[in-house]
mmCIF file of N, CA, C and O in Angstrom:
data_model
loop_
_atom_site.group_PDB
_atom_site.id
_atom_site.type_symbol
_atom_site.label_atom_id
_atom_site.label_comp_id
_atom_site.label_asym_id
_atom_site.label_seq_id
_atom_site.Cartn_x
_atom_site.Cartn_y
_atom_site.Cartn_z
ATOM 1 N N UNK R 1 -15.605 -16.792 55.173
ATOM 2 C CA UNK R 1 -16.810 -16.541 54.406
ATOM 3 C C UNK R 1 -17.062 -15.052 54.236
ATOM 4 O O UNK R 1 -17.855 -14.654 53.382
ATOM 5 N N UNK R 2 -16.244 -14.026 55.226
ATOM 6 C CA UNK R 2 -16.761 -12.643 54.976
ATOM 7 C C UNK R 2 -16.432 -12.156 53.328
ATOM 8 O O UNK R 2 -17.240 -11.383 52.814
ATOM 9 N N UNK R 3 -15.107 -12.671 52.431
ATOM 10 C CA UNK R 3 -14.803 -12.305 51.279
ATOM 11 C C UNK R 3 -15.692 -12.656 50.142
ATOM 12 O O UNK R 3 -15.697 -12.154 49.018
ATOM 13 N N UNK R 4 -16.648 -13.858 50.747
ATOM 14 C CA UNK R 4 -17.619 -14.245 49.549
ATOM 15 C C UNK R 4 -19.053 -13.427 49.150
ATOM 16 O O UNK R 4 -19.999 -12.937 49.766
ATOM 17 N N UNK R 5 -18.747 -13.541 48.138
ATOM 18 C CA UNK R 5 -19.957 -12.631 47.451
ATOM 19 C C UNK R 5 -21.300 -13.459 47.298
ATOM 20 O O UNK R 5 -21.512 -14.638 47.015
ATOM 21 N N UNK R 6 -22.115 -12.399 47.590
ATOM 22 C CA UNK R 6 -24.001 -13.263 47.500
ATOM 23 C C UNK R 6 -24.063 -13.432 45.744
ATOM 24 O O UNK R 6 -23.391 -13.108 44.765
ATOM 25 N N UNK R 7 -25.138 -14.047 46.016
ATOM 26 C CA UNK R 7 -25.632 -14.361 44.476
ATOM 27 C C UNK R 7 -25.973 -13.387 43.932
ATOM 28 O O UNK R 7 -25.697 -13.280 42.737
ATOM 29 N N UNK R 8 -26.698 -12.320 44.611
ATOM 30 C CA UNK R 8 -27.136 -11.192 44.130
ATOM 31 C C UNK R 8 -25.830 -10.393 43.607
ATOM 32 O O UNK R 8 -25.963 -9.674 42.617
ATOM 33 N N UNK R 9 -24.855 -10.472 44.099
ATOM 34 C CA UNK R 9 -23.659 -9.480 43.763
ATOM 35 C C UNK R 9 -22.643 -9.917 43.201
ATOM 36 O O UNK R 9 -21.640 -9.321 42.806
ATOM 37 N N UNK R 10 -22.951 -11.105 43.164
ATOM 38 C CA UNK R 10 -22.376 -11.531 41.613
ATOM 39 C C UNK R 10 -22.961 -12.041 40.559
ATOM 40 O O UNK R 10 -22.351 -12.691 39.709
ATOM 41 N N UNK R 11 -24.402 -11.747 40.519
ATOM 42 C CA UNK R 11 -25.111 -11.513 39.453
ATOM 43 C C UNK R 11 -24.711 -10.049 38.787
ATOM 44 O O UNK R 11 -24.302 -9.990 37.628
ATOM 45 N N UNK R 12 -24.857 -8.920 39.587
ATOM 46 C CA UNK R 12 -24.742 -7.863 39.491
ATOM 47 C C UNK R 12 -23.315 -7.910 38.765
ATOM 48 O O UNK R 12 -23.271 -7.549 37.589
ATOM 49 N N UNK R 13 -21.946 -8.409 39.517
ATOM 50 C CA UNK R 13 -21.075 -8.177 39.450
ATOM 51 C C UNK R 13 -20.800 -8.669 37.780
ATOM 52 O O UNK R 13 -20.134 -7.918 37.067
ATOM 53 N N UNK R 14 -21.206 -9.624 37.364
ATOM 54 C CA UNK R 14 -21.542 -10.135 35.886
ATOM 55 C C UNK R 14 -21.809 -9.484 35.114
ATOM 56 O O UNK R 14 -21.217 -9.229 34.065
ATOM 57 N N UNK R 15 -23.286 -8.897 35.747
ATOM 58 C CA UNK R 15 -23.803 -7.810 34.652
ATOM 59 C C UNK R 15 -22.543 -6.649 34.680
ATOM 60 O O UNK R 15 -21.675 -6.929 33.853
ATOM 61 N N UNK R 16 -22.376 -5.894 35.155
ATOM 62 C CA UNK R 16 -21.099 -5.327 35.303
ATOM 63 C C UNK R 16 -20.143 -5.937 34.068
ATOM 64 O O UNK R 16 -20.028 -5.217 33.076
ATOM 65 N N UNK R 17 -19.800 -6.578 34.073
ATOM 66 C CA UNK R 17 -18.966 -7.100 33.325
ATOM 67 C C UNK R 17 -19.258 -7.758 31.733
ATOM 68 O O UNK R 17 -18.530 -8.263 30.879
ATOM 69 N N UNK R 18 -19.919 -7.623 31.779
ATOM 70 C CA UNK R 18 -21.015 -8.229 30.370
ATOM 71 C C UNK R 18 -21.343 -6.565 29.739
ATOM 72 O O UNK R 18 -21.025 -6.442 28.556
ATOM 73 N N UNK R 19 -21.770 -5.656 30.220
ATOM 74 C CA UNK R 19 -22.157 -4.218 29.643
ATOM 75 C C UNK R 19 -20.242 -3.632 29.477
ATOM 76 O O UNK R 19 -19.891 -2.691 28.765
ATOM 77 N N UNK R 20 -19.583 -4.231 30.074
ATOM 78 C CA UNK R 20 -17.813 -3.893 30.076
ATOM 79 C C UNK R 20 -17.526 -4.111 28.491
ATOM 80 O O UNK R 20 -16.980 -3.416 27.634
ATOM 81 N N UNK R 21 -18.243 -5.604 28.493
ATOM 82 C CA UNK R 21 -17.800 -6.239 27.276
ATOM 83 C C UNK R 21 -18.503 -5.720 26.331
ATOM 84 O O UNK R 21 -17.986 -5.225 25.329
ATOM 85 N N UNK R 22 -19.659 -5.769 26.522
ATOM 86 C CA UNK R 22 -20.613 -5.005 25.295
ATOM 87 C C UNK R 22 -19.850 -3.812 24.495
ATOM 88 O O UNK R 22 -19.444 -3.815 23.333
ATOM 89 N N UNK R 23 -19.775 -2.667 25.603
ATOM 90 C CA UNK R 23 -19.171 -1.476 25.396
ATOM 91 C C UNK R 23 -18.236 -1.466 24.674
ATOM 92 O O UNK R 23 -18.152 -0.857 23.608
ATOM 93 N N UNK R 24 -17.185 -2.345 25.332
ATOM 94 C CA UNK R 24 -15.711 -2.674 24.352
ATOM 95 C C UNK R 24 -15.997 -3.013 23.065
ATOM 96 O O UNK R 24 -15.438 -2.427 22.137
ATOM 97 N N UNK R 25 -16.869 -3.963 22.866
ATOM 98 C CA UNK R 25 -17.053 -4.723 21.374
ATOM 99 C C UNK R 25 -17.643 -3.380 20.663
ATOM 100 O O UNK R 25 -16.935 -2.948 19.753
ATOM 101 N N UNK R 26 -18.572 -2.820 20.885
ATOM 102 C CA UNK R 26 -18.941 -1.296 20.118
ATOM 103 C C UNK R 26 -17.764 -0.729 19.777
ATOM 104 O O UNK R 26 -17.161 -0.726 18.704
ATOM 105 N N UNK R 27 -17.550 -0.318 20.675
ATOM 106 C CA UNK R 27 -16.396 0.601 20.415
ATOM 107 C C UNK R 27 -14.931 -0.222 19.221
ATOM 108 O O UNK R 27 -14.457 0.264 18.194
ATOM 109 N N UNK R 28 -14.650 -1.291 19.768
ATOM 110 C CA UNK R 28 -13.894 -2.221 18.561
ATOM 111 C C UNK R 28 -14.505 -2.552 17.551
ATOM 112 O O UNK R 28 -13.826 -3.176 16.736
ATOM 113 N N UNK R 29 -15.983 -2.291 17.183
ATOM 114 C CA UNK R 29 -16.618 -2.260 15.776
ATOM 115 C C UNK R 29 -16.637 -1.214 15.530
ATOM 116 O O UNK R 29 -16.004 -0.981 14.500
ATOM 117 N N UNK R 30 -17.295 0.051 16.206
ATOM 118 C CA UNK R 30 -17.112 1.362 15.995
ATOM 119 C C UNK R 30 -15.778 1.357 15.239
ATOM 120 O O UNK R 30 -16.237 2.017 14.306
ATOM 121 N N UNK R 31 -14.480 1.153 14.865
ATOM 122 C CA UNK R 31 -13.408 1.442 14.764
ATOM 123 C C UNK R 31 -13.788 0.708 14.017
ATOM 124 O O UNK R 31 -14.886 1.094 13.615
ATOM 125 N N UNK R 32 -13.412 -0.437 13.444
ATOM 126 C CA UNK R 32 -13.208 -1.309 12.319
ATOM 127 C C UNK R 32 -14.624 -0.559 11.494
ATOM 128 O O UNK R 32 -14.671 -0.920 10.318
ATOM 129 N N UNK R 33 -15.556 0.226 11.822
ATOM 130 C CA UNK R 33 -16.340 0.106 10.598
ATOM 131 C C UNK R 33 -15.944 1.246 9.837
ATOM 132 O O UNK R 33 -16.586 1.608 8.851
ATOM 133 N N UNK R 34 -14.616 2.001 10.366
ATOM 134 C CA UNK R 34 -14.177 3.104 9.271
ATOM 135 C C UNK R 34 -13.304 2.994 8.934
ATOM 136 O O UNK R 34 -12.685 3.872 8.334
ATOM 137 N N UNK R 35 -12.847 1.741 9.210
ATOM 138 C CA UNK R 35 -11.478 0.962 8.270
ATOM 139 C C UNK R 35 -11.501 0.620 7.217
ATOM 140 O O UNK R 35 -12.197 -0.380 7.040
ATOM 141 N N UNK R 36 -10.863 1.153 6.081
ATOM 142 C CA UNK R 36 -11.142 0.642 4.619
ATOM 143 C C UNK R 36 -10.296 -0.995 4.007
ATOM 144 O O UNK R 36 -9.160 -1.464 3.928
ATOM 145 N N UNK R 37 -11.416 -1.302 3.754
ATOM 146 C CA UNK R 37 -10.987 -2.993 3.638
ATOM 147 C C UNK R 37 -9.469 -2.670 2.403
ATOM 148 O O UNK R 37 -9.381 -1.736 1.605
ATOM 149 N N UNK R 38 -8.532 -3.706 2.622
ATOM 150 C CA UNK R 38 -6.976 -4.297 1.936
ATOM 151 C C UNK R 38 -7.167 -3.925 0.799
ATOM 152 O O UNK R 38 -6.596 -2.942 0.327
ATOM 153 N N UNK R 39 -8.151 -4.774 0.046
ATOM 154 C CA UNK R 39 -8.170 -4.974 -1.532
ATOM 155 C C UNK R 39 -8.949 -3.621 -1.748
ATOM 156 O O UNK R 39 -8.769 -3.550 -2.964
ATOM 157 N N UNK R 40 -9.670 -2.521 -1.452
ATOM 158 C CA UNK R 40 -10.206 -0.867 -1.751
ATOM 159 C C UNK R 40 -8.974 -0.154 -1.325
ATOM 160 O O UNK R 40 -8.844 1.044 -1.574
ATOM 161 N N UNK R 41 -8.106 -0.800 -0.724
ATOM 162 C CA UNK R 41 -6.997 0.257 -0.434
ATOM 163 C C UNK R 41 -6.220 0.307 -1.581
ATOM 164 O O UNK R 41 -5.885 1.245 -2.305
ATOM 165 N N UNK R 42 -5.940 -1.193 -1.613
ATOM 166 C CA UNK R 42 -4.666 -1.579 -2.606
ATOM 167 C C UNK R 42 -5.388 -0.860 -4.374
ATOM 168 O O UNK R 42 -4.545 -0.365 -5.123
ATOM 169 N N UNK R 43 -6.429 -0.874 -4.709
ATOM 170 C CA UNK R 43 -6.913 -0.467 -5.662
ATOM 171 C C UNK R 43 -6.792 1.504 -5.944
ATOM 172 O O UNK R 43 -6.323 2.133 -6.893
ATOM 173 N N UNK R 44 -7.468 1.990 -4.608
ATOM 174 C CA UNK R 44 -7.400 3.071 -4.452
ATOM 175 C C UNK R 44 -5.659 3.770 -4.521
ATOM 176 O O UNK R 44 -5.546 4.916 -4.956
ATOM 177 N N UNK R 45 -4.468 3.054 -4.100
ATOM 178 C CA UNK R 45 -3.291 3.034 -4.119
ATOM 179 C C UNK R 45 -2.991 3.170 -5.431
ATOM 180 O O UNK R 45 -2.361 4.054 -6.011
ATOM 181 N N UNK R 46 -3.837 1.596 -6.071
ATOM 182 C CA UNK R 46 -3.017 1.636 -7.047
ATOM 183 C C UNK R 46 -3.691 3.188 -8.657
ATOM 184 O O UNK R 46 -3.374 3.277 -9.843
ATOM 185 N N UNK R 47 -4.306 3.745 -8.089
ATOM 186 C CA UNK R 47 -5.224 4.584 -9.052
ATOM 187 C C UNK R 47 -4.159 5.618 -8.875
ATOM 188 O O UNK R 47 -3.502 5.955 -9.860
ATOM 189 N N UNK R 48 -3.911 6.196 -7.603
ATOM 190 C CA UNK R 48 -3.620 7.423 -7.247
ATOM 191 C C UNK R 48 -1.869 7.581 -7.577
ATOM 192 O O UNK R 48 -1.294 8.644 -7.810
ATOM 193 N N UNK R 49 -1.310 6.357 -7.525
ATOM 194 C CA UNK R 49 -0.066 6.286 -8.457
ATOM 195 C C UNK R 49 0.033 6.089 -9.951
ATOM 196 O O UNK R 49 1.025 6.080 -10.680
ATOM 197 N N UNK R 50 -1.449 5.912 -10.263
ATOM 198 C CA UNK R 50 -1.355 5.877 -11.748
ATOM 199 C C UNK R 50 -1.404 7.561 -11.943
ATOM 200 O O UNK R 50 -0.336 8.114 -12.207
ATOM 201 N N UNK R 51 -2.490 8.286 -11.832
ATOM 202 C CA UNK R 51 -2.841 9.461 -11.439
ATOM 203 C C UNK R 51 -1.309 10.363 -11.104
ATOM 204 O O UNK R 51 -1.163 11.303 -11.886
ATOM 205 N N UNK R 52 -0.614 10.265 -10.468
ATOM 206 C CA UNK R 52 0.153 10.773 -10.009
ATOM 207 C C UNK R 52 1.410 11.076 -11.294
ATOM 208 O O UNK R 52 1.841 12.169 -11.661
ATOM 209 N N UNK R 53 1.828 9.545 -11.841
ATOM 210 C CA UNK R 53 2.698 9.256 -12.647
ATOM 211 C C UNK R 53 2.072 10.088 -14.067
ATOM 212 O O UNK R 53 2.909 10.424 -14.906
ATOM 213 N N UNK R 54 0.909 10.348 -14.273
ATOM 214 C CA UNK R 54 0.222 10.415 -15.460
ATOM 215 C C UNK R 54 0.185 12.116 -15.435
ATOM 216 O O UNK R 54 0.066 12.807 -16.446
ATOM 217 N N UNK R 55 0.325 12.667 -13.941
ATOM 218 C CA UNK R 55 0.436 14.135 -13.963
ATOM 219 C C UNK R 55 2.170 14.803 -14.178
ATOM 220 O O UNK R 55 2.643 15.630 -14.958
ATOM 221 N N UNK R 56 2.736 13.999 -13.102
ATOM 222 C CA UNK R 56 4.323 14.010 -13.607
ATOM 223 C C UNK R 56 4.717 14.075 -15.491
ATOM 224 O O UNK R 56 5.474 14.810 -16.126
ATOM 225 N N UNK R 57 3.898 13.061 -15.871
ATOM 226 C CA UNK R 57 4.584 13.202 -17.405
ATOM 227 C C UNK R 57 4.075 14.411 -18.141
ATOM 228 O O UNK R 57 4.640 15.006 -19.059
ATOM 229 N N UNK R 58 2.790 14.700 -17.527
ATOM 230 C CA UNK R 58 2.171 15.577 -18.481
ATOM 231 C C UNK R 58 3.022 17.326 -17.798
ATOM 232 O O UNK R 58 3.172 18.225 -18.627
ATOM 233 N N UNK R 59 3.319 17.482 -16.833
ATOM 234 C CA UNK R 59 4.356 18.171 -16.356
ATOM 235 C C UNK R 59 5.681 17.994 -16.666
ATOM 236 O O UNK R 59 6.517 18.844 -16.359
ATOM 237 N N UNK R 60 5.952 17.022 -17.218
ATOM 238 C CA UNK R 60 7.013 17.398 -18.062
ATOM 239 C C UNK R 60 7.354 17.208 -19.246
ATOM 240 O O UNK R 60 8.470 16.967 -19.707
ATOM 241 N N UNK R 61 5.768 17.387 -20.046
ATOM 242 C CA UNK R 61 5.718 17.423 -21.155
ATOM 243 C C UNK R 61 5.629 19.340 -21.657
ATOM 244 O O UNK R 61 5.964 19.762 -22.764
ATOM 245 N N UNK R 62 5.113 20.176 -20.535
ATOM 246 C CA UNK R 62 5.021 21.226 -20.296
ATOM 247 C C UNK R 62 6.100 22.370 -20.159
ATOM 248 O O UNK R 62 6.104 23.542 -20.538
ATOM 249 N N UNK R 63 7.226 21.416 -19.320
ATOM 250 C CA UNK R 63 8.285 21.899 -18.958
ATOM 251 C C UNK R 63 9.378 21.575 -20.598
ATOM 252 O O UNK R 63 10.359 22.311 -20.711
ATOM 253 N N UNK R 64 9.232 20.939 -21.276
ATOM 254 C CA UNK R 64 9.968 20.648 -21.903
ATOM 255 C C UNK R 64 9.247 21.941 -23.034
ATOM 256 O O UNK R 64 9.932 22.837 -23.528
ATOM 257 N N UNK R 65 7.729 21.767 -23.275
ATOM 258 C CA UNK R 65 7.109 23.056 -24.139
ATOM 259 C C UNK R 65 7.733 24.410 -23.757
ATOM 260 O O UNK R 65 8.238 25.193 -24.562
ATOM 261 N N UNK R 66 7.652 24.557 -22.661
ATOM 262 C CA UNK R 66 7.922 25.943 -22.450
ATOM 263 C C UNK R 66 9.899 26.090 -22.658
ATOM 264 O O UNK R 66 10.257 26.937 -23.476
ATOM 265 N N UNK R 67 10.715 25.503 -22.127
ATOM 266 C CA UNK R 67 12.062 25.274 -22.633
ATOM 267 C C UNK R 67 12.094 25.642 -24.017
ATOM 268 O O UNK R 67 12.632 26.667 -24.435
ATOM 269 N N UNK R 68 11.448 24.700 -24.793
ATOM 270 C CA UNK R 68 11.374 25.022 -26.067
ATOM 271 C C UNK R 68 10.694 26.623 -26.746
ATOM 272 O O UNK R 68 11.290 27.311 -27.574
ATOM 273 N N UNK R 69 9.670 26.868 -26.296
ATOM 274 C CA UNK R 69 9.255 28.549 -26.399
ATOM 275 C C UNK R 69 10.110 29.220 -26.106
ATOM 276 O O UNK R 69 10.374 30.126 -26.896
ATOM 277 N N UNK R 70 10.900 29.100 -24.901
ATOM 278 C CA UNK R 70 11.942 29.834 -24.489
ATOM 279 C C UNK R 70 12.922 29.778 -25.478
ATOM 280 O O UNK R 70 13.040 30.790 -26.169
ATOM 281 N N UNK R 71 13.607 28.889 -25.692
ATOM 282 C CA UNK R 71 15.053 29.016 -27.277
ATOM 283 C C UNK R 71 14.498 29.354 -28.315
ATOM 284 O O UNK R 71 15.249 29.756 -29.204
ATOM 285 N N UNK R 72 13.089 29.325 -28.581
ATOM 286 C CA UNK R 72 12.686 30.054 -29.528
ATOM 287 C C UNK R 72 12.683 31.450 -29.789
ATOM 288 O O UNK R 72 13.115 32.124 -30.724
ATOM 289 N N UNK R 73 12.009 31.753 -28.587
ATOM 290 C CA UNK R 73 11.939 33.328 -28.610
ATOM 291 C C UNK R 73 13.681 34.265 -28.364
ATOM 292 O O UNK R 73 13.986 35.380 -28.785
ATOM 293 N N UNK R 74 14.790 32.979 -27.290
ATOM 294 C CA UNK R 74 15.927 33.446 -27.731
ATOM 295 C C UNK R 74 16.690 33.612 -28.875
ATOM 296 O O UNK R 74 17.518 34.482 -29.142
ATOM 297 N N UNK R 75 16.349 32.777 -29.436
ATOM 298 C CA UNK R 75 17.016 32.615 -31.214
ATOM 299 C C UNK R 75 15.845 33.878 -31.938
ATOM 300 O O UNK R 75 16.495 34.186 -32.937
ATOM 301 N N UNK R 76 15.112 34.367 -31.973
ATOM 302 C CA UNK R 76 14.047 35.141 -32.342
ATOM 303 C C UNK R 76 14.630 36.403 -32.248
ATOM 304 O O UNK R 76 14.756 37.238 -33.143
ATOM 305 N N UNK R 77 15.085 36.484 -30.699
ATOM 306 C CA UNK R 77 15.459 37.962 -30.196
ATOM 307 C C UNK R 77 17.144 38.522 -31.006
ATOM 308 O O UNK R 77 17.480 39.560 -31.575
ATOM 309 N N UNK R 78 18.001 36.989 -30.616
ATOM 310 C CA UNK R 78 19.460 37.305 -31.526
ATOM 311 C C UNK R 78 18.912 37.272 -33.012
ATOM 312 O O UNK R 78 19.708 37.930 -33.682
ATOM 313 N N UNK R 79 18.155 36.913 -33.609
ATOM 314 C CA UNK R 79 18.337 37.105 -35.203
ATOM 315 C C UNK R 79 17.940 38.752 -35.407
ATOM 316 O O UNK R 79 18.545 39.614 -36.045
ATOM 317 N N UNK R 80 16.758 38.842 -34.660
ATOM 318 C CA UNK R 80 16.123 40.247 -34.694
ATOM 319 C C UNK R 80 17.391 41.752 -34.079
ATOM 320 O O UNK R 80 17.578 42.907 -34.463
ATOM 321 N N UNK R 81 17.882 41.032 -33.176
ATOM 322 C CA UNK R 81 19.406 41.973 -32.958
ATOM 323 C C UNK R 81 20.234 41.749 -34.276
ATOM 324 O O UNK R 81 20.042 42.636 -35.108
ATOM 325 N N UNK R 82 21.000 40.887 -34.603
ATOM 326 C CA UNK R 82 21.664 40.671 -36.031
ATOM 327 C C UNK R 82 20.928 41.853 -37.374
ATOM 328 O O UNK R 82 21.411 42.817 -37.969
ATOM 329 N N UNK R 83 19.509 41.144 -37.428
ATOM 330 C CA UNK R 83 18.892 42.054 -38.464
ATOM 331 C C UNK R 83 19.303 43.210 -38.214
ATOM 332 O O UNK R 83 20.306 43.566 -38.833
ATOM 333 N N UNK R 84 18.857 43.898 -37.517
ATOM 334 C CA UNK R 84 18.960 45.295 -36.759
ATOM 335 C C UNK R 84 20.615 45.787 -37.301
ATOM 336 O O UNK R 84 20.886 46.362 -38.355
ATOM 337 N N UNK R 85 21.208 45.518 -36.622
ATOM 338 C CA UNK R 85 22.487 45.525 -36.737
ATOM 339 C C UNK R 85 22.756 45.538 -38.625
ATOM 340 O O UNK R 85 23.299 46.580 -38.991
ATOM 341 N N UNK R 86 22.526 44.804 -39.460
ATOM 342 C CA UNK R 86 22.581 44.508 -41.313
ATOM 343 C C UNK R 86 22.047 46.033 -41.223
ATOM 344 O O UNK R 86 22.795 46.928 -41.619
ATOM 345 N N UNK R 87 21.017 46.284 -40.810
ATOM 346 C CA UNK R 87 20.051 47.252 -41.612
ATOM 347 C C UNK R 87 20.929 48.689 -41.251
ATOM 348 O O UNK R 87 21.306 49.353 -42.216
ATOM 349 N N UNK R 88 21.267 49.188 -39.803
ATOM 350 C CA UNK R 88 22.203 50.201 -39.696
ATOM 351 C C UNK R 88 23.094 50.593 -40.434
ATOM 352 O O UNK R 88 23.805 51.539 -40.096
#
């Protein structure tokens, strides 16, 4: 009988264990309440690859402009050497 616990101390010992649990469950809601729900993810996902794809093209709609300015102004510079060259 010395290992058995009074009523009082395992009332106590309960409560103990009940504020254990409490705590835990906070804290495991605490966490889930800054979890962003599946379907706001999958949406938010799916925006930011639209977004993404929609900056890519327009970057290489840019890259292809400036390429093009560029052979321009090279073909610009050899005709303007050529001229040069007639007029001497």
């Amino acid at each position: 009988m010395g290992d058995d616990l009074s009523v009082g101390e395992l009332g106590r010992t309960v409560d103990a264990l009940r504020r254990e649990f409490q705590d835990g469950m906070a804290g495991i809601t605490a966490r889930l309440d800054r979890l962003v729900p599946a379907d706001v993810y999958t949406l938010q996902s799916a925006h930011t690859d639209e977004r993404i794809s929609a900056l890519a093209q327009g970057l290489q709609r840019e890259v292809e402009a400036r390429e093009a300015l560029e052979s321009q102004i090279e073909r610009y510079q050899l005709a303007e050497a050529e001229r040069r060259e007639r007029d001497r």
